[in-house]
């Protein structure tokens, strides 16, 4: 679980300050990933605001040569706990040395000195729900009061 979210900074670079101010879900290596199912499951007012901001963003930066991004859900795992397929995915091999001990190596042959405490990023099943995005419509994030649906009364 992530710690309580930091307050939104009041500076000349609020987004940079917020995104760089501690661990946040789906913020890593200069990228912010928004699971589409969660974004489409936000309350309607939020979706309208997000659509407006994204439209402005794409209008401002649409002229750039955008690559196609491949987003892969992943988690950190200890190298010594990986199976053969996962080792291949991260570019490691395991072999038995002359003493009968397991030796973990990178693709280039360099020995990994402490595989029992070295973590690598390995793909995993996506824990974010996809098919039930509409079910999240009435589930506000923690700390925000739910809006009552006055039209249903």
mmCIF file of C-alpha atoms in Angstrom:
data_model
loop_
_atom_site.group_PDB
_atom_site.id
_atom_site.type_symbol
_atom_site.label_atom_id
_atom_site.label_comp_id
_atom_site.label_asym_id
_atom_site.label_seq_id
_atom_site.Cartn_x
_atom_site.Cartn_y
_atom_site.Cartn_z
ATOM 1 C CA UNK A 1 0.000 0.000 0.000
ATOM 2 C CA UNK A 2 1.180 3.496 -0.681
ATOM 3 C CA UNK A 3 1.587 6.079 2.068
ATOM 4 C CA UNK A 4 -0.812 9.005 2.402
ATOM 5 C CA UNK A 5 -0.623 11.161 -0.720
ATOM 6 C CA UNK A 6 1.490 14.307 -0.405
ATOM 7 C CA UNK A 7 -0.269 17.673 -0.655
ATOM 8 C CA UNK A 8 -0.347 19.342 -4.063
ATOM 9 C CA UNK A 9 2.603 21.773 -4.064
ATOM 10 C CA UNK A 10 2.118 25.491 -4.572
ATOM 11 C CA UNK A 11 5.159 26.221 -6.708
ATOM 12 C CA UNK A 12 6.126 27.087 -10.256
ATOM 13 C CA UNK A 13 6.452 23.353 -11.041
ATOM 14 C CA UNK A 14 3.549 21.725 -9.157
ATOM 15 C CA UNK A 15 3.242 18.620 -11.339
ATOM 16 C CA UNK A 16 6.981 17.899 -11.220
ATOM 17 C CA UNK A 17 6.972 18.475 -7.472
ATOM 18 C CA UNK A 18 3.948 16.245 -6.878
ATOM 19 C CA UNK A 19 5.122 13.388 -9.101
ATOM 20 C CA UNK A 20 8.643 13.488 -7.663
ATOM 21 C CA UNK A 21 7.560 13.733 -4.036
ATOM 22 C CA UNK A 22 7.639 10.072 -3.045
ATOM 23 C CA UNK A 23 6.340 6.776 -4.330
ATOM 24 C CA UNK A 24 3.042 7.061 -6.186
ATOM 25 C CA UNK A 25 1.144 4.314 -7.995
ATOM 26 C CA UNK A 26 2.109 3.998 -11.690
ATOM 27 C CA UNK A 27 4.677 6.839 -11.607
ATOM 28 C CA UNK A 28 8.161 5.682 -12.602
ATOM 29 C CA UNK A 29 11.113 6.623 -14.783
ATOM 30 C CA UNK A 30 9.640 9.838 -16.125
ATOM 31 C CA UNK A 31 6.245 8.360 -17.016
ATOM 32 C CA UNK A 32 2.778 8.434 -15.517
ATOM 33 C CA UNK A 33 0.496 5.521 -16.405
ATOM 34 C CA UNK A 34 -3.254 5.916 -16.041
ATOM 35 C CA UNK A 35 -5.129 2.611 -16.270
ATOM 36 C CA UNK A 36 -7.893 3.300 -18.755
ATOM 37 C CA UNK A 37 -10.455 1.188 -16.878
ATOM 38 C CA UNK A 38 -9.957 3.274 -13.731
ATOM 39 C CA UNK A 39 -10.033 6.566 -15.639
ATOM 40 C CA UNK A 40 -13.264 5.526 -17.395
ATOM 41 C CA UNK A 41 -14.673 4.461 -14.036
ATOM 42 C CA UNK A 42 -14.134 7.852 -12.402
ATOM 43 C CA UNK A 43 -17.167 9.978 -11.534
ATOM 44 C CA UNK A 44 -18.557 11.775 -14.596
ATOM 45 C CA UNK A 45 -17.349 15.224 -13.486
ATOM 46 C CA UNK A 46 -13.807 13.912 -13.117
ATOM 47 C CA UNK A 47 -13.984 12.260 -16.549
ATOM 48 C CA UNK A 48 -15.116 15.541 -18.095
ATOM 49 C CA UNK A 49 -12.231 17.426 -16.456
ATOM 50 C CA UNK A 50 -9.729 14.714 -17.454
ATOM 51 C CA UNK A 51 -11.005 14.676 -21.059
ATOM 52 C CA UNK A 52 -10.635 18.474 -21.221
ATOM 53 C CA UNK A 53 -7.071 18.371 -19.852
ATOM 54 C CA UNK A 54 -6.063 15.514 -22.158
ATOM 55 C CA UNK A 55 -7.541 17.329 -25.166
ATOM 56 C CA UNK A 56 -5.476 20.418 -24.321
ATOM 57 C CA UNK A 57 -2.394 18.248 -23.760
ATOM 58 C CA UNK A 58 -2.790 16.513 -27.128
ATOM 59 C CA UNK A 59 -3.484 19.802 -28.874
ATOM 60 C CA UNK A 60 -0.286 21.283 -27.422
ATOM 61 C CA UNK A 61 1.962 18.265 -28.035
ATOM 62 C CA UNK A 62 0.270 16.427 -30.922
ATOM 63 C CA UNK A 63 2.857 17.760 -33.373
ATOM 64 C CA UNK A 64 5.634 15.692 -31.776
ATOM 65 C CA UNK A 65 6.692 12.359 -33.234
ATOM 66 C CA UNK A 66 5.097 10.028 -30.682
ATOM 67 C CA UNK A 67 6.274 6.442 -30.388
ATOM 68 C CA UNK A 68 3.876 3.630 -29.565
ATOM 69 C CA UNK A 69 4.175 2.834 -25.869
ATOM 70 C CA UNK A 70 3.908 -0.714 -24.597
ATOM 71 C CA UNK A 71 2.824 -0.801 -20.964
ATOM 72 C CA UNK A 72 3.508 -4.051 -19.147
ATOM 73 C CA UNK A 73 2.262 -4.592 -15.595
ATOM 74 C CA UNK A 74 5.282 -5.601 -13.535
ATOM 75 C CA UNK A 75 6.476 -6.133 -9.990
ATOM 76 C CA UNK A 76 9.837 -6.459 -8.260
ATOM 77 C CA UNK A 77 10.965 -10.006 -7.444
ATOM 78 C CA UNK A 78 14.153 -11.469 -5.974
ATOM 79 C CA UNK A 79 16.279 -13.070 -8.711
ATOM 80 C CA UNK A 80 16.790 -16.266 -6.710
ATOM 81 C CA UNK A 81 12.974 -16.748 -6.584
ATOM 82 C CA UNK A 82 12.437 -16.588 -10.360
ATOM 83 C CA UNK A 83 11.619 -19.556 -12.558
ATOM 84 C CA UNK A 84 13.400 -20.278 -15.845
ATOM 85 C CA UNK A 85 10.917 -18.285 -17.946
ATOM 86 C CA UNK A 86 11.155 -15.234 -15.677
ATOM 87 C CA UNK A 87 14.965 -15.433 -15.661
ATOM 88 C CA UNK A 88 14.919 -15.429 -19.467
ATOM 89 C CA UNK A 89 12.577 -12.422 -19.451
ATOM 90 C CA UNK A 90 14.984 -10.344 -17.356
ATOM 91 C CA UNK A 91 18.038 -11.578 -19.265
ATOM 92 C CA UNK A 92 19.573 -13.810 -16.611
ATOM 93 C CA UNK A 93 20.767 -17.372 -16.642
ATOM 94 C CA UNK A 94 21.436 -19.774 -13.808
ATOM 95 C CA UNK A 95 24.058 -22.482 -13.852
ATOM 96 C CA UNK A 96 25.686 -24.879 -11.415
ATOM 97 C CA UNK A 97 29.366 -24.190 -10.743
ATOM 98 C CA UNK A 98 32.094 -26.756 -10.001
ATOM 99 C CA UNK A 99 31.179 -26.733 -6.281
ATOM 100 C CA UNK A 100 27.544 -27.551 -7.053
ATOM 101 C CA UNK A 101 26.296 -24.059 -6.149
ATOM 102 C CA UNK A 102 23.835 -22.078 -8.250
ATOM 103 C CA UNK A 103 25.419 -19.134 -10.029
ATOM 104 C CA UNK A 104 23.242 -16.387 -11.524
ATOM 105 C CA UNK A 105 24.598 -14.416 -14.461
ATOM 106 C CA UNK A 106 23.510 -11.489 -16.609
ATOM 107 C CA UNK A 107 23.312 -11.901 -20.392
ATOM 108 C CA UNK A 108 26.846 -10.587 -20.761
ATOM 109 C CA UNK A 109 28.150 -13.303 -18.427
ATOM 110 C CA UNK A 110 28.729 -11.049 -15.430
ATOM 111 C CA UNK A 111 28.013 -12.887 -12.186
ATOM 112 C CA UNK A 112 25.214 -11.505 -10.007
ATOM 113 C CA UNK A 113 26.876 -11.362 -6.580
ATOM 114 C CA UNK A 114 23.858 -11.573 -4.247
ATOM 115 C CA UNK A 115 20.863 -13.103 -6.068
ATOM 116 C CA UNK A 116 19.012 -13.728 -2.776
ATOM 117 C CA UNK A 117 18.813 -9.961 -2.205
ATOM 118 C CA UNK A 118 18.867 -8.568 -5.757
ATOM 119 C CA UNK A 119 15.470 -7.541 -7.106
ATOM 120 C CA UNK A 120 14.477 -7.191 -10.741
ATOM 121 C CA UNK A 121 11.318 -6.069 -12.491
ATOM 122 C CA UNK A 122 9.277 -9.004 -13.838
ATOM 123 C CA UNK A 123 5.984 -8.908 -15.731
ATOM 124 C CA UNK A 124 2.871 -10.041 -13.871
ATOM 125 C CA UNK A 125 -0.865 -10.305 -14.372
ATOM 126 C CA UNK A 126 -2.555 -6.909 -14.299
ATOM 127 C CA UNK A 127 -4.280 -6.459 -10.918
ATOM 128 C CA UNK A 128 -6.313 -3.467 -12.156
ATOM 129 C CA UNK A 129 -9.866 -4.511 -13.051
ATOM 130 C CA UNK A 130 -10.844 -4.066 -16.689
ATOM 131 C CA UNK A 131 -14.323 -5.444 -17.198
ATOM 132 C CA UNK A 132 -15.904 -3.868 -14.123
ATOM 133 C CA UNK A 133 -14.816 -0.269 -14.722
ATOM 134 C CA UNK A 134 -18.422 0.935 -14.624
ATOM 135 C CA UNK A 135 -18.799 -0.643 -11.160
ATOM 136 C CA UNK A 136 -16.240 1.873 -9.878
ATOM 137 C CA UNK A 137 -18.416 4.840 -10.887
ATOM 138 C CA UNK A 138 -19.882 5.193 -7.374
ATOM 139 C CA UNK A 139 -16.651 4.331 -5.546
ATOM 140 C CA UNK A 140 -14.767 7.548 -4.815
ATOM 141 C CA UNK A 141 -11.142 7.373 -3.720
ATOM 142 C CA UNK A 142 -10.502 7.248 0.002
ATOM 143 C CA UNK A 143 -10.806 10.666 1.615
ATOM 144 C CA UNK A 144 -13.395 12.088 -0.795
ATOM 145 C CA UNK A 145 -17.097 12.067 0.108
ATOM 146 C CA UNK A 146 -19.374 10.267 -2.292
ATOM 147 C CA UNK A 147 -21.707 12.516 -4.262
ATOM 148 C CA UNK A 148 -25.319 11.651 -3.747
ATOM 149 C CA UNK A 149 -27.306 10.840 -6.846
ATOM 150 C CA UNK A 150 -30.149 13.368 -6.460
ATOM 151 C CA UNK A 151 -31.837 12.295 -9.691
ATOM 152 C CA UNK A 152 -32.495 8.819 -8.273
ATOM 153 C CA UNK A 153 -34.671 10.183 -5.434
#
